[in-house]
XYZ file of C-alpha atoms in Angstrom:
472
model
C -17.902 11.430 -27.259
C -14.386 12.100 -26.031
C -13.077 11.045 -22.631
C -12.964 14.674 -21.541
C -16.687 15.101 -22.217
C -17.399 11.619 -20.853
C -15.743 12.186 -17.478
C -15.044 15.789 -16.629
C -18.471 17.389 -16.833
C -20.426 14.894 -14.680
C -17.470 14.357 -12.372
C -17.032 17.990 -11.430
C -20.755 18.586 -11.121
C -21.353 15.576 -8.893
C -18.204 15.799 -6.783
C -18.490 19.506 -6.120
C -22.140 19.101 -5.236
C -21.109 16.444 -2.741
C -18.343 18.662 -1.413
C -20.701 21.585 -0.829
C -22.121 19.982 2.305
C -20.882 21.294 5.621
C -20.412 17.715 6.820
C -17.118 16.548 5.299
C -17.832 12.885 5.915
C -20.979 13.023 3.836
C -18.982 14.068 0.760
C -17.142 10.777 0.550
C -20.271 8.656 0.685
C -22.578 10.752 -1.508
C -24.492 8.845 -4.180
C -22.858 9.083 -7.592
C -24.206 8.315 -11.077
C -23.447 4.772 -12.185
C -22.767 5.898 -15.757
C -19.691 7.927 -14.775
C -17.132 5.473 -16.082
C -14.225 5.481 -18.452
C -12.987 2.288 -20.065
C -9.221 1.861 -20.027
C -7.246 0.665 -23.056
C -7.786 -3.060 -23.537
C -4.969 -5.311 -22.370
C -4.428 -9.042 -22.115
C -3.424 -9.009 -18.452
C -4.293 -6.776 -15.558
C -2.738 -6.541 -12.105
C -3.904 -5.268 -8.755
C -3.235 -1.626 -8.025
C -1.883 -2.203 -4.521
C 0.581 -4.938 -5.610
C 1.447 -3.364 -8.928
C 5.189 -2.925 -8.397
C 5.558 -6.462 -7.066
C 3.518 -7.940 -9.932
C 5.739 -6.141 -12.435
C 8.499 -8.461 -11.277
C 11.376 -5.992 -11.621
C 13.599 -6.580 -8.593
C 15.785 -3.579 -9.461
C 12.831 -1.201 -9.431
C 11.560 -2.588 -6.120
C 15.022 -2.214 -4.607
C 15.291 1.415 -5.699
C 11.801 2.275 -4.437
C 12.609 0.796 -1.040
C 15.937 2.632 -0.892
C 14.319 5.963 -1.814
C 11.584 5.589 0.787
C 14.171 4.954 3.507
C 16.017 8.217 2.834
C 13.198 10.435 1.556
C 13.022 13.737 3.467
C 9.376 14.198 2.479
C 8.521 10.799 3.956
C 10.470 11.627 7.113
C 8.638 14.937 7.439
C 5.286 13.206 6.919
C 6.167 10.709 9.649
C 7.166 13.545 11.981
C 3.869 15.348 11.339
C 1.983 12.123 12.012
C 3.738 11.551 15.344
C 3.200 15.187 16.326
C -0.497 14.853 15.530
C -0.644 11.630 17.541
C 0.871 13.374 20.579
C -1.549 16.304 20.157
C -4.472 13.850 20.051
C -3.346 12.286 23.336
C -2.914 15.711 24.958
C -6.355 16.871 23.854
C -7.928 13.657 25.133
C -6.285 14.193 28.529
C -8.217 17.459 28.917
C -11.439 15.420 29.104
C -10.241 13.497 32.157
C -9.552 14.577 35.741
C -5.955 15.469 36.573
C -4.353 14.078 39.737
C -1.193 15.468 41.318
C 0.769 14.128 44.254
C 2.075 16.719 46.693
C 4.455 16.342 49.630
C 6.382 18.728 51.810
C 8.284 18.748 55.071
C 9.440 21.578 57.343
C 11.548 21.723 60.475
C 11.492 24.932 62.504
C 11.608 26.497 65.929
C 8.471 28.582 66.073
C 8.873 30.276 69.528
C 11.777 30.939 71.915
C 12.123 28.284 74.559
C 10.073 25.766 72.590
C 11.576 22.590 71.068
C 12.173 22.201 67.364
C 9.030 21.054 65.520
C 8.823 18.853 62.420
C 5.848 18.998 60.085
C 5.371 16.519 57.191
C 2.484 16.536 54.711
C 1.546 14.251 51.799
C -1.553 14.007 49.682
C -3.320 13.965 46.331
C -4.949 16.893 44.576
C -7.378 16.564 41.698
C -9.197 18.910 39.347
C -11.657 18.327 36.534
C -13.281 20.627 34.022
C -16.745 19.233 33.353
C -16.791 20.551 29.737
C -20.500 21.417 29.749
C -20.505 23.000 26.276
C -18.058 20.637 24.558
C -15.001 22.838 24.043
C -12.565 20.097 25.047
C -14.483 17.445 23.139
C -14.350 19.617 20.017
C -10.592 20.077 20.417
C -10.183 16.320 20.790
C -12.239 15.695 17.649
C -10.112 18.199 15.756
C -6.930 16.492 16.957
C -8.297 13.095 15.915
C -9.114 14.402 12.429
C -5.662 15.922 12.113
C -4.086 12.609 13.119
C -6.080 10.670 10.524
C -5.216 13.243 7.873
C -1.500 13.110 8.717
C -1.568 9.309 8.494
C -3.095 9.544 5.023
C -0.468 12.086 3.965
C 2.264 9.703 5.131
C 0.865 7.111 2.730
C 0.613 9.793 0.044
C 4.300 10.585 0.526
C 5.193 6.908 0.093
C 3.125 6.722 -3.097
C 4.727 9.891 -4.450
C 8.247 8.640 -3.762
C 7.511 5.310 -5.463
C 6.061 7.075 -8.507
C 8.995 9.484 -8.717
C 11.515 6.650 -8.569
C 9.629 4.707 -11.238
C 9.476 7.772 -13.495
C 13.244 8.247 -13.251
C 13.943 4.534 -13.550
C 12.091 4.148 -16.836
C 13.447 7.466 -18.050
C 17.011 6.206 -17.528
C 16.346 2.877 -19.236
C 14.642 4.549 -22.214
C 17.405 7.126 -22.415
C 19.991 4.368 -22.510
C 18.077 2.659 -25.300
C 18.177 5.862 -27.341
C 21.865 6.277 -26.425
C 22.672 2.782 -27.715
C 20.765 3.580 -30.893
C 22.688 6.868 -31.202
C 26.060 5.168 -30.859
C 25.100 2.565 -33.452
C 24.045 5.353 -35.775
C 27.280 7.245 -35.118
C 29.378 4.153 -35.878
C 27.430 3.582 -39.071
C 27.997 7.184 -40.158
C 31.683 6.948 -39.327
C 32.000 3.787 -41.440
C 30.183 5.494 -44.314
C 32.586 8.440 -44.052
C 35.608 6.087 -44.114
C 34.374 4.222 -47.187
C 33.491 7.474 -48.926
C 36.977 8.860 -48.207
C 38.524 5.794 -49.848
C 36.224 6.246 -52.819
C 37.290 9.880 -53.195
C 40.980 8.934 -53.021
C 40.374 6.359 -55.715
C 38.808 9.043 -57.872
C 35.415 7.426 -57.911
C 33.582 10.128 -55.904
C 33.652 13.875 -55.654
C 35.349 15.570 -52.704
C 32.050 17.240 -51.782
C 30.624 13.784 -51.110
C 33.444 13.068 -48.670
C 32.819 16.387 -46.882
C 29.146 15.531 -46.517
C 30.014 12.103 -45.092
C 32.436 13.601 -42.557
C 29.847 16.173 -41.527
C 27.246 13.446 -41.064
C 29.658 11.379 -38.954
C 30.448 14.382 -36.765
C 26.740 15.109 -36.325
C 26.030 11.524 -35.320
C 28.895 11.464 -32.822
C 27.773 14.774 -31.300
C 24.214 13.503 -30.948
C 25.420 10.316 -29.242
C 27.534 12.306 -26.766
C 24.605 14.597 -26.005
C 22.281 11.634 -25.445
C 24.799 9.992 -23.105
C 24.981 13.220 -21.105
C 21.186 13.269 -20.756
C 21.307 9.712 -19.408
C 24.016 10.718 -16.925
C 21.809 13.548 -15.657
C 18.949 11.122 -15.020
C 21.303 8.764 -13.217
C 22.565 11.628 -11.029
C 18.958 12.424 -10.122
C 18.308 8.772 -9.270
C 21.439 8.704 -7.097
C 20.196 11.745 -5.172
C 16.748 10.196 -4.770
C 17.904 6.781 -3.553
C 21.223 7.655 -1.854
C 22.800 4.675 -3.645
C 26.482 4.964 -4.697
C 26.662 5.813 -8.374
C 28.877 2.852 -9.433
C 26.515 0.457 -7.667
C 23.500 2.131 -9.242
C 24.999 1.986 -12.738
C 25.704 -1.708 -12.296
C 22.122 -2.305 -11.185
C 20.768 -0.353 -14.180
C 22.971 -2.289 -16.590
C 21.427 -5.498 -15.305
C 17.942 -4.028 -15.486
C 18.447 -2.861 -19.071
C 18.965 -6.446 -20.222
C 15.600 -7.488 -18.820
C 13.725 -4.265 -19.631
C 9.953 -4.606 -19.855
C 7.049 -2.219 -20.027
C 4.768 -1.798 -17.027
C 1.875 -4.182 -16.622
C -1.600 -2.620 -16.930
C -3.557 -1.783 -13.802
C -6.592 -3.867 -12.884
C -9.064 -1.002 -13.312
C -11.732 -1.560 -15.932
C -13.750 1.538 -15.032
C -13.331 4.631 -12.942
C -16.441 5.557 -10.961
C -16.144 8.750 -8.986
C -15.966 7.041 -5.599
C -12.473 5.748 -6.420
C -11.228 9.308 -6.062
C -12.068 9.107 -2.361
C -9.346 6.460 -2.123
C -6.711 9.113 -2.738
C -4.936 9.823 0.557
C -4.467 13.513 -0.241
C -8.213 13.966 -0.859
C -8.975 12.083 2.352
C -6.472 14.254 4.251
C -8.075 17.412 2.838
C -11.461 16.115 3.986
C -10.068 15.577 7.479
C -8.698 19.130 7.445
C -12.253 20.356 6.882
C -13.496 18.193 9.759
C -10.734 19.487 12.047
C -11.455 23.096 11.113
C -15.166 22.567 11.757
C -14.416 21.176 15.235
C -12.134 24.110 15.957
C -14.997 26.489 15.147
C -17.115 24.621 17.692
C -14.346 24.839 20.291
C -13.994 28.569 19.731
C -17.765 29.075 20.001
C -17.827 27.154 23.307
C -15.533 29.747 24.860
C -18.510 32.138 24.922
C -20.254 30.032 27.545
C -19.634 29.302 31.251
C -16.977 26.821 32.352
C -17.561 24.512 35.310
C -14.688 22.883 37.188
C -14.452 20.704 40.272
C -11.426 20.173 42.495
C -10.649 18.130 45.573
C -7.865 16.740 47.700
C -6.986 14.027 50.177
C -3.941 13.990 52.401
C -2.257 13.332 55.715
C -0.161 15.515 57.985
C 2.241 14.530 60.769
C 3.338 17.070 63.383
C 6.168 16.207 65.792
C 7.071 18.620 68.567
C 9.257 17.491 71.440
C 7.711 14.347 72.844
C 4.365 14.737 71.098
C 3.582 13.192 67.712
C 0.304 14.169 66.069
C -1.184 12.833 62.803
C -4.182 14.250 60.952
C -5.941 12.956 57.826
C -7.762 15.497 55.659
C -9.947 15.509 52.589
C -11.988 18.045 50.679
C -14.339 18.210 47.707
C -14.583 21.542 46.025
C -14.777 24.211 45.260
C -17.218 23.702 42.424
C -16.255 26.759 40.396
C -18.304 28.399 37.652
C -16.509 30.845 35.377
C -18.544 33.118 33.106
C -16.670 35.229 30.540
C -17.940 38.808 30.485
C -15.329 40.987 28.828
C -11.948 40.168 27.268
C -11.579 42.919 24.724
C -13.092 40.961 21.815
C -10.610 38.078 22.033
C -13.286 35.375 21.920
C -15.007 36.871 18.868
C -11.669 37.245 17.108
C -10.826 33.601 17.784
C -14.186 32.521 16.361
C -13.679 34.614 13.220
C -10.199 33.147 12.760
C -11.529 29.584 13.163
C -14.262 30.242 10.588
C -11.696 31.647 8.166
C -9.571 28.503 8.583
C -12.658 26.414 7.899
C -13.337 28.308 4.663
C -9.731 27.795 3.606
C -9.869 24.078 4.367
C -13.159 23.730 2.498
C -11.796 25.545 -0.554
C -8.667 23.385 -0.492
C -10.803 20.244 -0.333
C -12.811 21.304 -3.390
C -9.567 22.043 -5.219
C -8.148 18.618 -4.325
C -11.221 16.913 -5.745
C -11.021 18.881 -8.995
C -7.302 18.134 -9.223
C -7.981 14.423 -8.684
C -10.476 14.402 -11.542
C -8.010 16.219 -13.770
C -5.102 13.878 -13.013
C -7.148 10.749 -13.673
C -8.444 12.192 -16.929
C -5.020 13.267 -18.126
C -3.610 9.814 -17.432
C -6.493 8.217 -19.344
C -6.062 10.553 -22.286
C -2.343 9.749 -22.460
C -2.996 6.007 -22.177
C -5.581 6.043 -24.936
C -3.303 8.176 -27.092
C -0.284 5.908 -26.691
C -2.423 2.844 -27.255
C -3.796 4.301 -30.488
C -0.322 5.292 -31.740
C 1.591 2.177 -30.743
C 0.817 -0.015 -33.764
C 1.473 2.806 -36.238
C 4.797 3.606 -34.555
C 5.904 -0.026 -34.702
C 4.992 -0.286 -38.369
C 6.745 3.021 -39.080
C 9.951 1.972 -37.301
C 10.105 -1.392 -39.111
C 9.352 0.159 -42.472
C 11.958 2.921 -42.227
C 14.557 0.452 -40.947
C 13.957 -1.775 -43.979
C 14.156 1.265 -46.238
C 17.501 2.257 -44.656
C 18.944 -1.215 -45.195
C 17.792 -1.243 -48.813
C 19.226 2.242 -49.438
C 22.539 1.212 -47.849
C 22.758 -1.766 -50.237
C 21.989 0.475 -53.222
C 24.575 3.028 -52.042
C 27.277 0.386 -51.756
C 26.497 -0.670 -55.320
C 26.629 2.926 -56.533
C 22.923 3.032 -57.291
C 22.029 5.644 -54.627
C 23.633 8.898 -53.575
C 24.958 9.704 -50.131
C 22.123 12.202 -49.749
C 19.637 9.346 -50.251
C 21.439 7.287 -47.620
C 21.565 10.128 -45.077
C 17.916 10.943 -45.610
C 16.964 7.294 -45.019
C 19.236 7.160 -41.981
C 17.695 10.260 -40.382
C 14.178 8.975 -40.974
C 14.942 5.538 -39.529
C 16.676 7.004 -36.498
C 13.781 9.380 -35.840
C 11.170 6.600 -36.108
C 13.092 4.264 -33.791
C 13.621 7.053 -31.250
C 9.929 7.930 -31.468
C 9.004 4.309 -30.725
C 11.214 4.263 -27.603
C 9.787 7.623 -26.510
C 6.258 6.297 -27.021
C 7.012 3.318 -24.766
C 8.348 5.699 -22.113
C 5.291 7.930 -22.487
C 3.020 4.924 -21.978
C 4.882 3.797 -18.862
C 4.670 7.330 -17.481
C 0.927 7.384 -18.157
C 0.473 4.148 -16.183
C 2.533 5.572 -13.332
C 0.477 8.768 -13.426
C -2.742 6.727 -13.263
C -1.342 4.683 -10.364
C -0.591 7.885 -8.516
C -3.889 9.562 -9.465
C -5.827 6.606 -8.025
C -4.010 6.753 -4.705
C -1.528 3.965 -5.359
C -3.677 1.277 -3.775
C -4.167 3.145 -0.506
C -7.223 1.688 1.209
C -9.496 3.794 3.391
C -10.837 0.704 5.167
C -7.281 -0.401 6.015
C -6.582 3.042 7.461
C -9.764 2.878 9.534
C -8.812 -0.564 10.853
C -5.346 0.652 11.726
C -6.805 3.670 13.503
C -9.243 1.491 15.478
C -6.342 -0.710 16.563
C -4.406 2.381 17.641
C -7.345 3.685 19.695
C -8.028 0.357 21.389
């Protein structure tokens, strides 16, 4: 049975069934079949998902990831949304508590002709409190809390995305430079063949058509090398824009990294049960959006019912008129006010309908995120299994065609093979070596895609602990 049949069918059925509940929290803890697993390609060494970049041991890659995260606009926007949500959570929580205001005033006036000037000074405290009988303010606070938790998860998702994007470009540049070096070696070899062939033609030992073919081959090889170098430059420009590092400094760093180039270490994931998808911060954030939308429906519904508020005050007044000085202390409790909505032109019903529509949108988005998570994990697994299955054949192919090219070159120099034989062997060897480098890049990209699809080591329990610390 293929991976697609092994994972996709039970995954979608189980996850969407879990998502169908109106309680978003229940979806992340729903029971899942133990057989929903997919074995990764076998490797000698595995590393932890959270510490993957560090375990890889590439200081250049770590430096570029850190630089990109410092200047990333998406990360800055995610941080801004998180701080905005934090402020909104505090504001909504304040609505549950009494408000206290200090008031003070002073007047000096002559109230009647012939009377001395009078001075009046007042100071006091005023308080008001909505008792929130039907939970409107509590629902708004719960919605704000869910939005804060979701925005925190999306901040982590932005960090993971930036790291993955940098790694993709980093390995793309290094692989491109490997192909570029191979292209320049091929171009030099073709140029040398053209020079030797030209001497042979001048000596009358070869036909002029052979020299024309050699020159054409040399020109083709040089053009290909220039084109490959341009592709590498484009990747470097993209990496400069992503990290904000000066291009000369970045090129120097990449030159050092190329000497110690290594493929990514495998992730320490031997199986992929469905619950790992709940560790994706974007799925968690989508779940919190559903929770927030549900609370907003409750807040809108509560506006149909009466509102009870209590107010009070305490203060002191000092009145000075001529030789008299009078002081009075005052306090009051009340009024206890009950407000019952009767008619507002359908505004309350419209707000409820809008809140329910937002809930449906959030729920649909959550289902889509879960399906997308399943798809991304599966695609990464398919690519990993494919590259693993092709790796040995590609290595054998590259070695074999390289040996064939060397043997053909020896035969050509001895006059036992034609230039067409040499060029055919050269093209085949170049293609096989380029394919091997591309396969290594494809495998690294598949590991990066799996790292990203699994949430990059983001831990829901760590987020909960951080949130508890924030609330305390």
